[in-house]
PDB file of C-alpha atoms in Angstrom:
ATOM      1  CA  UNK A   1     -91.653 -21.719  98.744  1.00 55.00           C
ATOM      2  CA  UNK A   2     -91.477 -24.916  96.691  1.00 53.00           C
ATOM      3  CA  UNK A   3     -87.886 -25.442  97.746  1.00 54.00           C
ATOM      4  CA  UNK A   4     -88.922 -24.919 101.335  1.00 53.00           C
ATOM      5  CA  UNK A   5     -91.632 -27.552 101.219  1.00 59.00           C
ATOM      6  CA  UNK A   6     -89.406 -29.987  99.335  1.00 49.00           C
ATOM      7  CA  UNK A   7     -86.826 -29.543 102.078  1.00 49.00           C
ATOM      8  CA  UNK A   8     -89.484 -30.113 104.722  1.00 52.00           C
ATOM      9  CA  UNK A   9     -90.704 -33.315 103.038  1.00 48.00           C
ATOM     10  CA  UNK A  10     -87.137 -34.567 102.585  1.00 41.00           C
ATOM     11  CA  UNK A  11     -86.314 -33.852 106.232  1.00 46.00           C
ATOM     12  CA  UNK A  12     -89.484 -35.624 107.344  1.00 53.00           C
ATOM     13  CA  UNK A  13     -88.735 -38.705 105.226  1.00 48.00           C
ATOM     14  CA  UNK A  14     -85.143 -38.794 106.440  1.00 47.00           C
ATOM     15  CA  UNK A  15     -86.235 -38.573 110.063  1.00 48.00           C
ATOM     16  CA  UNK A  16     -88.843 -41.281 109.527  1.00 51.00           C
ATOM     17  CA  UNK A  17     -86.290 -43.572 107.869  1.00 49.00           C
ATOM     18  CA  UNK A  18     -83.808 -43.054 110.679  1.00 51.00           C
ATOM     19  CA  UNK A  19     -86.444 -43.708 113.323  1.00 51.00           C
ATOM     20  CA  UNK A  20     -87.629 -46.810 111.460  1.00 54.00           C
ATOM     21  CA  UNK A  21     -84.080 -48.125 111.198  1.00 61.00           C
ATOM     22  CA  UNK A  22     -83.479 -47.598 114.903  1.00 68.00           C
ATOM     23  CA  UNK A  23     -86.517 -49.698 115.836  1.00 87.00           C
ATOM     24  CA  UNK A  24     -86.194 -52.305 113.078  1.00 96.00           C
ATOM     25  CA  UNK A  25     -87.579 -54.909 113.148  1.00 96.00           C
ATOM     26  CA  UNK A  26     -90.698 -53.855 115.009  1.00 95.00           C
ATOM     27  CA  UNK A  27     -92.762 -56.915 114.037  1.00 96.00           C
ATOM     28  CA  UNK A  28     -92.252 -60.369 112.477  1.00 97.00           C
ATOM     29  CA  UNK A  29     -90.339 -60.471 109.206  1.00 98.00           C
ATOM     30  CA  UNK A  30     -91.835 -62.339 106.255  1.00 98.00           C
ATOM     31  CA  UNK A  31     -89.538 -63.938 103.659  1.00 98.00           C
ATOM     32  CA  UNK A  32     -91.236 -64.775 100.361  1.00 98.00           C
ATOM     33  CA  UNK A  33     -89.771 -67.750  98.451  1.00 98.00           C
ATOM     34  CA  UNK A  34     -90.676 -68.268  94.774  1.00 94.00           C
ATOM     35  CA  UNK A  35     -90.859 -72.084  95.004  1.00 90.00           C
ATOM     36  CA  UNK A  36     -92.688 -74.826  96.848  1.00 89.00           C
ATOM     37  CA  UNK A  37     -91.072 -76.174 100.038  1.00 90.00           C
ATOM     38  CA  UNK A  38     -88.112 -78.536  99.778  1.00 83.00           C
ATOM     39  CA  UNK A  39     -85.940 -77.048  97.043  1.00 81.00           C
ATOM     40  CA  UNK A  40     -82.598 -75.285  97.356  1.00 84.00           C
ATOM     41  CA  UNK A  41     -83.971 -71.754  97.641  1.00 91.00           C
ATOM     42  CA  UNK A  42     -86.495 -72.801 100.270  1.00 93.00           C
ATOM     43  CA  UNK A  43     -83.812 -74.643 102.265  1.00 92.00           C
ATOM     44  CA  UNK A  44     -81.476 -71.629 102.202  1.00 94.00           C
ATOM     45  CA  UNK A  45     -84.324 -69.311 103.193  1.00 97.00           C
ATOM     46  CA  UNK A  46     -85.217 -71.438 106.201  1.00 97.00           C
ATOM     47  CA  UNK A  47     -81.600 -71.693 107.322  1.00 96.00           C
ATOM     48  CA  UNK A  48     -81.168 -67.934 107.251  1.00 97.00           C
ATOM     49  CA  UNK A  49     -84.591 -67.222 108.730  1.00 97.00           C
ATOM     50  CA  UNK A  50     -83.623 -69.135 111.876  1.00 96.00           C
ATOM     51  CA  UNK A  51     -80.404 -67.134 112.186  1.00 96.00           C
ATOM     52  CA  UNK A  52     -82.258 -63.845 111.690  1.00 97.00           C
ATOM     53  CA  UNK A  53     -84.825 -64.865 114.303  1.00 96.00           C
ATOM     54  CA  UNK A  54     -82.055 -65.351 116.830  1.00 95.00           C
ATOM     55  CA  UNK A  55     -80.316 -62.132 115.796  1.00 94.00           C
ATOM     56  CA  UNK A  56     -83.389 -59.911 115.823  1.00 96.00           C
ATOM     57  CA  UNK A  57     -85.329 -61.545 118.651  1.00 94.00           C
ATOM     58  CA  UNK A  58     -88.395 -61.424 116.410  1.00 92.00           C
ATOM     59  CA  UNK A  59     -90.325 -63.974 114.421  1.00 95.00           C
ATOM     60  CA  UNK A  60     -89.015 -64.595 110.917  1.00 97.00           C
ATOM     61  CA  UNK A  61     -91.158 -66.875 108.781  1.00 96.00           C
ATOM     62  CA  UNK A  62     -90.968 -68.221 105.240  1.00 98.00           C
ATOM     63  CA  UNK A  63     -93.939 -68.033 102.884  1.00 97.00           C
ATOM     64  CA  UNK A  64     -93.824 -70.070  99.676  1.00 97.00           C
ATOM     65  CA  UNK A  65     -95.241 -68.363  96.572  1.00 95.00           C
ATOM     66  CA  UNK A  66     -94.374 -70.570  93.569  1.00 92.00           C
ATOM     67  CA  UNK A  67     -95.260 -69.996  89.947  1.00 87.00           C
ATOM     68  CA  UNK A  68     -94.758 -67.772  86.894  1.00 87.00           C
ATOM     69  CA  UNK A  69     -90.954 -68.132  86.917  1.00 86.00           C
ATOM     70  CA  UNK A  70     -90.790 -66.215  90.176  1.00 92.00           C
ATOM     71  CA  UNK A  71     -92.938 -63.280  89.047  1.00 95.00           C
ATOM     72  CA  UNK A  72     -95.650 -63.962  91.638  1.00 96.00           C
ATOM     73  CA  UNK A  73     -93.173 -63.792  94.515  1.00 97.00           C
ATOM     74  CA  UNK A  74     -91.227 -60.842  93.078  1.00 98.00           C
ATOM     75  CA  UNK A  75     -94.320 -58.706  92.579  1.00 98.00           C
ATOM     76  CA  UNK A  76     -95.731 -59.511  96.018  1.00 97.00           C
ATOM     77  CA  UNK A  77     -92.456 -58.549  97.664  1.00 98.00           C
ATOM     78  CA  UNK A  78     -91.963 -55.416  95.534  1.00 97.00           C
ATOM     79  CA  UNK A  79     -95.460 -54.128  96.340  1.00 97.00           C
ATOM     80  CA  UNK A  80     -95.190 -54.744 100.071  1.00 97.00           C
ATOM     81  CA  UNK A  81     -94.908 -51.867 102.499  1.00 97.00           C
ATOM     82  CA  UNK A  82     -91.269 -50.739 102.222  1.00 97.00           C
ATOM     83  CA  UNK A  83     -90.404 -51.091 105.887  1.00 97.00           C
ATOM     84  CA  UNK A  84     -88.111 -54.126 105.644  1.00 97.00           C
ATOM     85  CA  UNK A  85     -90.634 -56.574 107.082  1.00 98.00           C
ATOM     86  CA  UNK A  86     -91.306 -58.272 103.736  1.00 98.00           C
ATOM     87  CA  UNK A  87     -88.261 -59.672 101.945  1.00 98.00           C
ATOM     88  CA  UNK A  88     -87.621 -62.227  99.221  1.00 98.00           C
ATOM     89  CA  UNK A  89     -85.013 -64.923  98.885  1.00 98.00           C
ATOM     90  CA  UNK A  90     -84.644 -65.797  95.216  1.00 97.00           C
ATOM     91  CA  UNK A  91     -82.048 -67.301  92.933  1.00 93.00           C
ATOM     92  CA  UNK A  92     -80.287 -67.091  89.609  1.00 91.00           C
ATOM     93  CA  UNK A  93     -83.463 -68.045  87.726  1.00 87.00           C
ATOM     94  CA  UNK A  94     -86.020 -65.808  89.396  1.00 92.00           C
ATOM     95  CA  UNK A  95     -83.890 -62.748  90.094  1.00 94.00           C
ATOM     96  CA  UNK A  96     -81.476 -62.592  87.173  1.00 92.00           C
ATOM     97  CA  UNK A  97     -83.074 -64.426  84.246  1.00 89.00           C
ATOM     98  CA  UNK A  98     -86.759 -63.658  84.780  1.00 90.00           C
ATOM     99  CA  UNK A  99     -86.224 -59.863  84.853  1.00 91.00           C
ATOM    100  CA  UNK A 100     -84.126 -60.103  81.689  1.00 87.00           C
ATOM    101  CA  UNK A 101     -86.249 -62.521  79.687  1.00 85.00           C
ATOM    102  CA  UNK A 102     -89.788 -62.030  80.978  1.00 87.00           C
ATOM    103  CA  UNK A 103     -89.851 -58.309  81.720  1.00 88.00           C
ATOM    104  CA  UNK A 104     -92.983 -57.810  79.604  1.00 89.00           C
ATOM    105  CA  UNK A 105     -94.881 -60.249  81.805  1.00 91.00           C
ATOM    106  CA  UNK A 106     -94.051 -58.320  84.957  1.00 95.00           C
ATOM    107  CA  UNK A 107     -96.357 -55.617  86.279  1.00 95.00           C
ATOM    108  CA  UNK A 108     -93.461 -53.873  87.980  1.00 96.00           C
ATOM    109  CA  UNK A 109     -90.179 -52.407  86.785  1.00 96.00           C
ATOM    110  CA  UNK A 110     -87.683 -54.816  88.329  1.00 96.00           C
ATOM    111  CA  UNK A 111     -84.659 -52.521  88.262  1.00 92.00           C
ATOM    112  CA  UNK A 112     -86.685 -49.647  89.715  1.00 95.00           C
ATOM    113  CA  UNK A 113     -88.746 -51.564  92.275  1.00 97.00           C
ATOM    114  CA  UNK A 114     -86.371 -54.254  93.618  1.00 97.00           C
ATOM    115  CA  UNK A 115     -83.023 -54.014  95.371  1.00 97.00           C
ATOM    116  CA  UNK A 116     -80.568 -56.705  96.413  1.00 97.00           C
ATOM    117  CA  UNK A 117     -79.497 -57.086 100.045  1.00 97.00           C
ATOM    118  CA  UNK A 118     -76.715 -59.636  99.619  1.00 96.00           C
ATOM    119  CA  UNK A 119     -75.829 -62.961  97.944  1.00 95.00           C
ATOM    120  CA  UNK A 120     -76.432 -65.837 100.376  1.00 95.00           C
ATOM    121  CA  UNK A 121     -75.035 -68.996  98.778  1.00 93.00           C
ATOM    122  CA  UNK A 122     -73.236 -70.353  95.721  1.00 89.00           C
ATOM    123  CA  UNK A 123     -74.068 -73.894  94.690  1.00 87.00           C
ATOM    124  CA  UNK A 124     -72.346 -76.169  92.126  1.00 89.00           C
ATOM    125  CA  UNK A 125     -74.824 -77.815  89.771  1.00 91.00           C
ATOM    126  CA  UNK A 126     -75.034 -81.378  88.453  1.00 94.00           C
ATOM    127  CA  UNK A 127     -76.259 -82.271  84.980  1.00 96.00           C
ATOM    128  CA  UNK A 128     -78.380 -85.246  86.050  1.00 97.00           C
ATOM    129  CA  UNK A 129     -79.895 -88.097  84.069  1.00 98.00           C
ATOM    130  CA  UNK A 130     -82.502 -90.611  85.133  1.00 98.00           C
ATOM    131  CA  UNK A 131     -81.568 -94.292  85.311  1.00 97.00           C
ATOM    132  CA  UNK A 132     -85.155 -95.326  84.557  1.00 97.00           C
ATOM    133  CA  UNK A 133     -85.406 -96.525  80.959  1.00 96.00           C
ATOM    134  CA  UNK A 134     -82.585 -94.209  79.910  1.00 98.00           C
ATOM    135  CA  UNK A 135     -79.348 -95.952  78.891  1.00 97.00           C
ATOM    136  CA  UNK A 136     -76.674 -93.179  78.870  1.00 98.00           C
ATOM    137  CA  UNK A 137     -74.149 -93.516  81.696  1.00 97.00           C
ATOM    138  CA  UNK A 138     -71.732 -90.750  80.630  1.00 97.00           C
ATOM    139  CA  UNK A 139     -72.086 -87.284  79.166  1.00 97.00           C
ATOM    140  CA  UNK A 140     -70.761 -88.549  75.828  1.00 97.00           C
ATOM    141  CA  UNK A 141     -73.417 -91.290  75.902  1.00 98.00           C
ATOM    142  CA  UNK A 142     -76.077 -88.649  76.511  1.00 98.00           C
ATOM    143  CA  UNK A 143     -74.935 -86.570  73.541  1.00 97.00           C
ATOM    144  CA  UNK A 144     -74.928 -89.615  71.283  1.00 97.00           C
ATOM    145  CA  UNK A 145     -78.344 -90.804  72.466  1.00 98.00           C
ATOM    146  CA  UNK A 146     -79.932 -87.343  72.124  1.00 98.00           C
ATOM    147  CA  UNK A 147     -78.559 -86.956  68.596  1.00 97.00           C
ATOM    148  CA  UNK A 148     -79.916 -90.362  67.637  1.00 97.00           C
ATOM    149  CA  UNK A 149     -83.348 -89.564  69.160  1.00 97.00           C
ATOM    150  CA  UNK A 150     -84.156 -85.940  68.201  1.00 97.00           C
ATOM    151  CA  UNK A 151     -87.265 -84.563  69.882  1.00 97.00           C
ATOM    152  CA  UNK A 152     -87.469 -87.555  72.244  1.00 97.00           C
ATOM    153  CA  UNK A 153     -85.317 -86.581  75.237  1.00 98.00           C
ATOM    154  CA  UNK A 154     -87.251 -84.524  77.813  1.00 98.00           C
ATOM    155  CA  UNK A 155     -85.586 -82.115  80.204  1.00 97.00           C
ATOM    156  CA  UNK A 156     -87.159 -80.490  83.242  1.00 96.00           C
ATOM    157  CA  UNK A 157     -86.900 -76.931  84.493  1.00 91.00           C
ATOM    158  CA  UNK A 158     -88.565 -74.543  86.914  1.00 80.00           C
ATOM    159  CA  UNK A 159     -90.189 -72.808  83.945  1.00 79.00           C
ATOM    160  CA  UNK A 160     -89.569 -70.612  80.929  1.00 75.00           C
ATOM    161  CA  UNK A 161     -86.585 -68.382  81.604  1.00 74.00           C
ATOM    162  CA  UNK A 162     -85.236 -70.503  84.457  1.00 79.00           C
ATOM    163  CA  UNK A 163     -81.585 -71.426  84.894  1.00 83.00           C
ATOM    164  CA  UNK A 164     -82.272 -75.029  83.839  1.00 87.00           C
ATOM    165  CA  UNK A 165     -84.191 -74.017  80.740  1.00 87.00           C
ATOM    166  CA  UNK A 166     -81.739 -71.409  79.490  1.00 87.00           C
ATOM    167  CA  UNK A 167     -78.651 -73.473  80.323  1.00 89.00           C
ATOM    168  CA  UNK A 168     -80.111 -76.522  78.566  1.00 92.00           C
ATOM    169  CA  UNK A 169     -80.994 -74.499  75.500  1.00 90.00           C
ATOM    170  CA  UNK A 170     -77.458 -73.069  75.419  1.00 89.00           C
ATOM    171  CA  UNK A 171     -76.082 -76.617  75.669  1.00 92.00           C
ATOM    172  CA  UNK A 172     -78.479 -77.882  72.982  1.00 93.00           C
ATOM    173  CA  UNK A 173     -77.486 -75.052  70.650  1.00 90.00           C
ATOM    174  CA  UNK A 174     -73.768 -75.742  71.096  1.00 89.00           C
ATOM    175  CA  UNK A 175     -74.133 -79.516  70.816  1.00 94.00           C
ATOM    176  CA  UNK A 176     -76.733 -79.603  68.037  1.00 94.00           C
ATOM    177  CA  UNK A 177     -79.451 -81.297  70.093  1.00 96.00           C
ATOM    178  CA  UNK A 178     -83.238 -81.250  69.771  1.00 96.00           C
ATOM    179  CA  UNK A 179     -84.609 -81.596  73.315  1.00 97.00           C
ATOM    180  CA  UNK A 180     -88.145 -81.248  74.712  1.00 97.00           C
ATOM    181  CA  UNK A 181     -88.740 -78.764  77.537  1.00 95.00           C
ATOM    182  CA  UNK A 182     -91.024 -79.797  80.439  1.00 95.00           C
ATOM    183  CA  UNK A 183     -91.650 -76.905  82.883  1.00 91.00           C
ATOM    184  CA  UNK A 184     -92.488 -77.538  86.554  1.00 88.00           C
ATOM    185  CA  UNK A 185     -94.359 -75.052  88.716  1.00 77.00           C
ATOM    186  CA  UNK A 186     -93.269 -76.713  91.960  1.00 71.00           C
ATOM    187  CA  UNK A 187     -89.541 -76.293  91.433  1.00 69.00           C
ATOM    188  CA  UNK A 188     -86.696 -78.555  92.505  1.00 76.00           C
ATOM    189  CA  UNK A 189     -88.456 -81.223  94.558  1.00 80.00           C
ATOM    190  CA  UNK A 190     -91.001 -81.872  91.813  1.00 88.00           C
ATOM    191  CA  UNK A 191     -88.352 -81.966  89.088  1.00 91.00           C
ATOM    192  CA  UNK A 192     -86.226 -84.442  91.037  1.00 92.00           C
ATOM    193  CA  UNK A 193     -89.210 -86.704  91.678  1.00 94.00           C
ATOM    194  CA  UNK A 194     -90.144 -86.914  88.006  1.00 96.00           C
ATOM    195  CA  UNK A 195     -86.506 -87.309  86.995  1.00 96.00           C
ATOM    196  CA  UNK A 196     -86.132 -90.294  89.333  1.00 96.00           C
ATOM    197  CA  UNK A 197     -89.362 -91.767  87.966  1.00 96.00           C
ATOM    198  CA  UNK A 198     -88.178 -91.387  84.365  1.00 97.00           C
ATOM    199  CA  UNK A 199     -90.937 -88.947  83.371  1.00 97.00           C
ATOM    200  CA  UNK A 200     -88.146 -86.628  82.271  1.00 98.00           C
ATOM    201  CA  UNK A 201     -84.672 -87.779  81.290  1.00 98.00           C
ATOM    202  CA  UNK A 202     -82.280 -84.954  82.252  1.00 98.00           C
ATOM    203  CA  UNK A 203     -82.063 -81.692  84.180  1.00 96.00           C
ATOM    204  CA  UNK A 204     -79.618 -79.394  85.908  1.00 93.00           C
ATOM    205  CA  UNK A 205     -79.813 -79.815  89.644  1.00 87.00           C
ATOM    206  CA  UNK A 206     -77.981 -78.204  92.523  1.00 82.00           C
ATOM    207  CA  UNK A 207     -75.940 -80.646  94.584  1.00 80.00           C
ATOM    208  CA  UNK A 208     -77.839 -80.117  97.842  1.00 73.00           C
ATOM    209  CA  UNK A 209     -80.841 -82.389  97.209  1.00 73.00           C
ATOM    210  CA  UNK A 210     -80.175 -85.258  94.738  1.00 82.00           C
ATOM    211  CA  UNK A 211     -77.457 -87.053  96.716  1.00 82.00           C
ATOM    212  CA  UNK A 212     -79.933 -89.509  98.225  1.00 85.00           C
ATOM    213  CA  UNK A 213     -81.377 -90.334  94.808  1.00 90.00           C
ATOM    214  CA  UNK A 214     -77.850 -90.697  93.431  1.00 92.00           C
ATOM    215  CA  UNK A 215     -76.858 -93.128  96.171  1.00 90.00           C
ATOM    216  CA  UNK A 216     -80.038 -95.099  95.565  1.00 92.00           C
ATOM    217  CA  UNK A 217     -79.128 -95.356  91.873  1.00 94.00           C
ATOM    218  CA  UNK A 218     -82.246 -93.596  90.637  1.00 96.00           C
ATOM    219  CA  UNK A 219     -80.381 -90.684  89.046  1.00 96.00           C
ATOM    220  CA  UNK A 220     -76.764 -90.223  87.997  1.00 96.00           C
ATOM    221  CA  UNK A 221     -74.598 -87.164  87.557  1.00 96.00           C
ATOM    222  CA  UNK A 222     -73.129 -86.966  84.051  1.00 97.00           C
ATOM    223  CA  UNK A 223     -71.233 -83.703  84.661  1.00 96.00           C
ATOM    224  CA  UNK A 224     -70.946 -80.868  87.150  1.00 94.00           C
ATOM    225  CA  UNK A 225     -71.061 -77.126  86.520  1.00 89.00           C
ATOM    226  CA  UNK A 226     -68.088 -76.149  88.673  1.00 84.00           C
ATOM    227  CA  UNK A 227     -64.610 -74.746  88.247  1.00 82.00           C
ATOM    228  CA  UNK A 228     -63.119 -78.108  89.213  1.00 85.00           C
ATOM    229  CA  UNK A 229     -64.256 -81.581  90.278  1.00 90.00           C
ATOM    230  CA  UNK A 230     -65.892 -81.756  93.684  1.00 88.00           C
ATOM    231  CA  UNK A 231     -63.899 -83.753  96.275  1.00 86.00           C
ATOM    232  CA  UNK A 232     -67.043 -85.544  97.469  1.00 86.00           C
ATOM    233  CA  UNK A 233     -67.960 -86.470  93.848  1.00 91.00           C
ATOM    234  CA  UNK A 234     -64.518 -86.876  92.290  1.00 93.00           C
ATOM    235  CA  UNK A 235     -65.808 -89.280  89.627  1.00 95.00           C
ATOM    236  CA  UNK A 236     -68.077 -86.639  88.077  1.00 95.00           C
ATOM    237  CA  UNK A 237     -66.294 -84.600  85.349  1.00 96.00           C
ATOM    238  CA  UNK A 238     -66.723 -80.862  84.927  1.00 94.00           C
ATOM    239  CA  UNK A 239     -68.466 -79.422  81.897  1.00 94.00           C
ATOM    240  CA  UNK A 240     -65.134 -78.160  80.641  1.00 93.00           C
ATOM    241  CA  UNK A 241     -63.741 -81.710  80.800  1.00 96.00           C
ATOM    242  CA  UNK A 242     -66.592 -83.073  78.682  1.00 95.00           C
ATOM    243  CA  UNK A 243     -66.076 -80.420  76.039  1.00 94.00           C
ATOM    244  CA  UNK A 244     -68.246 -77.470  77.100  1.00 90.00           C
ATOM    245  CA  UNK A 245     -66.086 -74.819  78.732  1.00 85.00           C
ATOM    246  CA  UNK A 246     -67.663 -71.488  79.581  1.00 76.00           C
ATOM    247  CA  UNK A 247     -70.993 -72.879  80.834  1.00 79.00           C
ATOM    248  CA  UNK A 248     -72.230 -71.475  84.151  1.00 72.00           C
ATOM    249  CA  UNK A 249     -70.108 -72.607  87.108  1.00 64.00           C
ATOM    250  CA  UNK A 250     -72.745 -72.400  89.828  1.00 74.00           C
ATOM    251  CA  UNK A 251     -76.202 -71.314  90.834  1.00 85.00           C
ATOM    252  CA  UNK A 252     -76.672 -68.670  93.491  1.00 92.00           C
ATOM    253  CA  UNK A 253     -79.240 -67.638  96.075  1.00 95.00           C
ATOM    254  CA  UNK A 254     -79.642 -64.041  97.304  1.00 96.00           C
ATOM    255  CA  UNK A 255     -81.863 -61.813  99.461  1.00 97.00           C
ATOM    256  CA  UNK A 256     -83.950 -58.943  98.065  1.00 98.00           C
ATOM    257  CA  UNK A 257     -86.231 -56.147  99.286  1.00 98.00           C
ATOM    258  CA  UNK A 258     -88.503 -53.461  97.840  1.00 98.00           C
ATOM    259  CA  UNK A 259     -86.386 -50.620  96.474  1.00 96.00           C
ATOM    260  CA  UNK A 260     -88.080 -48.038  98.699  1.00 97.00           C
ATOM    261  CA  UNK A 261     -86.874 -49.686 101.913  1.00 97.00           C
ATOM    262  CA  UNK A 262     -84.567 -47.113 103.581  1.00 97.00           C
ATOM    263  CA  UNK A 263     -80.864 -47.758 103.175  1.00 96.00           C
ATOM    264  CA  UNK A 264     -80.420 -47.841 106.948  1.00 96.00           C
ATOM    265  CA  UNK A 265     -82.697 -50.883 107.160  1.00 97.00           C
ATOM    266  CA  UNK A 266     -81.045 -52.525 104.158  1.00 97.00           C
ATOM    267  CA  UNK A 267     -77.668 -52.061 105.830  1.00 96.00           C
ATOM    268  CA  UNK A 268     -79.045 -53.647 109.014  1.00 97.00           C
ATOM    269  CA  UNK A 269     -80.308 -56.620 107.023  1.00 97.00           C
ATOM    270  CA  UNK A 270     -77.068 -56.877 105.051  1.00 96.00           C
ATOM    271  CA  UNK A 271     -75.040 -57.031 108.274  1.00 95.00           C
ATOM    272  CA  UNK A 272     -77.422 -59.592 109.792  1.00 96.00           C
ATOM    273  CA  UNK A 273     -77.251 -61.902 106.763  1.00 96.00           C
ATOM    274  CA  UNK A 274     -73.462 -61.614 106.549  1.00 94.00           C
ATOM    275  CA  UNK A 275     -73.125 -62.332 110.274  1.00 95.00           C
ATOM    276  CA  UNK A 276     -75.339 -65.414 109.867  1.00 95.00           C
ATOM    277  CA  UNK A 277     -72.974 -66.838 107.232  1.00 93.00           C
ATOM    278  CA  UNK A 278     -70.157 -67.177 109.760  1.00 90.00           C
ATOM    279  CA  UNK A 279     -72.125 -68.953 112.496  1.00 93.00           C
ATOM    280  CA  UNK A 280     -71.158 -72.593 113.228  1.00 93.00           C
ATOM    281  CA  UNK A 281     -74.691 -73.707 112.385  1.00 92.00           C
ATOM    282  CA  UNK A 282     -74.616 -72.152 108.928  1.00 94.00           C
ATOM    283  CA  UNK A 283     -71.084 -73.325 108.233  1.00 91.00           C
ATOM    284  CA  UNK A 284     -72.104 -76.885 109.079  1.00 92.00           C
ATOM    285  CA  UNK A 285     -75.256 -76.689 106.965  1.00 91.00           C
ATOM    286  CA  UNK A 286     -73.324 -75.345 103.997  1.00 89.00           C
ATOM    287  CA  UNK A 287     -70.741 -78.111 104.293  1.00 86.00           C
ATOM    288  CA  UNK A 288     -73.448 -80.803 104.438  1.00 84.00           C
ATOM    289  CA  UNK A 289     -75.199 -79.398 101.387  1.00 81.00           C
ATOM    290  CA  UNK A 290     -72.099 -78.735  99.310  1.00 82.00           C
ATOM    291  CA  UNK A 291     -72.886 -75.029  99.243  1.00 86.00           C
ATOM    292  CA  UNK A 292     -70.268 -72.288  99.256  1.00 84.00           C
ATOM    293  CA  UNK A 293     -70.463 -69.072 101.271  1.00 84.00           C
ATOM    294  CA  UNK A 294     -70.202 -66.165  98.815  1.00 84.00           C
ATOM    295  CA  UNK A 295     -67.516 -63.552  99.210  1.00 75.00           C
ATOM    296  CA  UNK A 296     -68.656 -61.109 101.863  1.00 69.00           C
ATOM    297  CA  UNK A 297     -68.615 -57.542 100.587  1.00 73.00           C
ATOM    298  CA  UNK A 298     -70.285 -54.158 100.953  1.00 82.00           C
ATOM    299  CA  UNK A 299     -73.854 -53.453  99.901  1.00 86.00           C
ATOM    300  CA  UNK A 300     -72.685 -51.429  96.888  1.00 86.00           C
ATOM    301  CA  UNK A 301     -70.635 -54.408  95.693  1.00 89.00           C
ATOM    302  CA  UNK A 302     -73.723 -56.635  95.836  1.00 90.00           C
ATOM    303  CA  UNK A 303     -75.658 -54.216  93.636  1.00 89.00           C
ATOM    304  CA  UNK A 304     -72.849 -54.105  91.083  1.00 90.00           C
ATOM    305  CA  UNK A 305     -72.514 -57.880  91.116  1.00 90.00           C
ATOM    306  CA  UNK A 306     -76.207 -58.402  90.331  1.00 91.00           C
ATOM    307  CA  UNK A 307     -76.097 -55.830  87.541  1.00 91.00           C
ATOM    308  CA  UNK A 308     -73.123 -57.620  85.949  1.00 90.00           C
ATOM    309  CA  UNK A 309     -74.760 -61.026  86.389  1.00 89.00           C
ATOM    310  CA  UNK A 310     -77.922 -59.963  84.585  1.00 89.00           C
ATOM    311  CA  UNK A 311     -75.916 -58.361  81.776  1.00 90.00           C
ATOM    312  CA  UNK A 312     -73.860 -61.536  81.365  1.00 87.00           C
ATOM    313  CA  UNK A 313     -76.958 -63.716  81.043  1.00 85.00           C
ATOM    314  CA  UNK A 314     -78.426 -61.327  78.509  1.00 86.00           C
ATOM    315  CA  UNK A 315     -75.281 -61.634  76.370  1.00 85.00           C
ATOM    316  CA  UNK A 316     -75.324 -65.451  76.630  1.00 80.00           C
ATOM    317  CA  UNK A 317     -78.930 -65.631  75.491  1.00 78.00           C
ATOM    318  CA  UNK A 318     -78.347 -63.235  72.595  1.00 82.00           C
ATOM    319  CA  UNK A 319     -75.189 -65.058  71.514  1.00 76.00           C
ATOM    320  CA  UNK A 320     -76.997 -68.390  71.217  1.00 71.00           C
ATOM    321  CA  UNK A 321     -80.105 -66.934  69.565  1.00 74.00           C
ATOM    322  CA  UNK A 322     -82.501 -68.266  72.215  1.00 70.00           C
ATOM    323  CA  UNK A 323     -85.985 -66.766  72.031  1.00 68.00           C
ATOM    324  CA  UNK A 324     -88.192 -66.874  75.110  1.00 66.00           C
ATOM    325  CA  UNK A 325     -91.877 -66.545  74.301  1.00 56.00           C
ATOM    326  CA  UNK A 326     -93.601 -63.890  76.403  1.00 50.00           C
TER     327      UNK A 326
END
């Protein structure tokens, strides 16, 4: 009898999932972003939301939920009704580092409650320095200045456990630097503003937003986290060229959903996101922002990629002895 009822429940759930997938989306889709408006993740989310709106013929809107290294946004998305109408677009900090380093602060089990849909963008990253009351003009100058002024150079990040914080601590460990961490709840736009004003001296920053500040001479790129020099910024050396091979080559942005969303709906979303990448509008936007379209692959490949990415970060943190307070 138990087997019978289990079979009945399974059949009912399967039929419901199939019916849901056939009618998806049946209402507007909400995309939660773990930062304030204006940063890389928000920009990518809004680009894709417009493409999904056209593809689905339904409203797709972005809701910004900054704070707590992405935990606020992750938990809101994970607890949403698992019908595919609440998604999250996060990045390397919020959806790879936060679950590894700040798991005890989360009220959900990330690996159990969250699933990836697909990577959306890869973005080379500048190591930027302010030009306001900060003399270094090269990466070597920065190293020399920081060593001569221990505990005086401030770097900005999106918070404890973020890409900028962990990458800077890895750099500081390898280079023998004593730097001061300044976390920012508002994310990229706020960090760039205070960097240009000289309130912080350095930070890692994706190449999509600081170009205007660079042209105005308010910030300068000392190095770029990329496999090779960027054609549009050929004067900026790679981290390997300045003596730090093996540092992260790029940031990434990806789409996520509650783990209980039926696979049929996830496949629909995966296909829609992948189709959006090849549209002329997205191609043009990526080219303007210096972003790279990730390799398009199956849903199973995306899950394996995220698992490997999180494991790699965990090894990097352990190798350098970084301790993140929880």
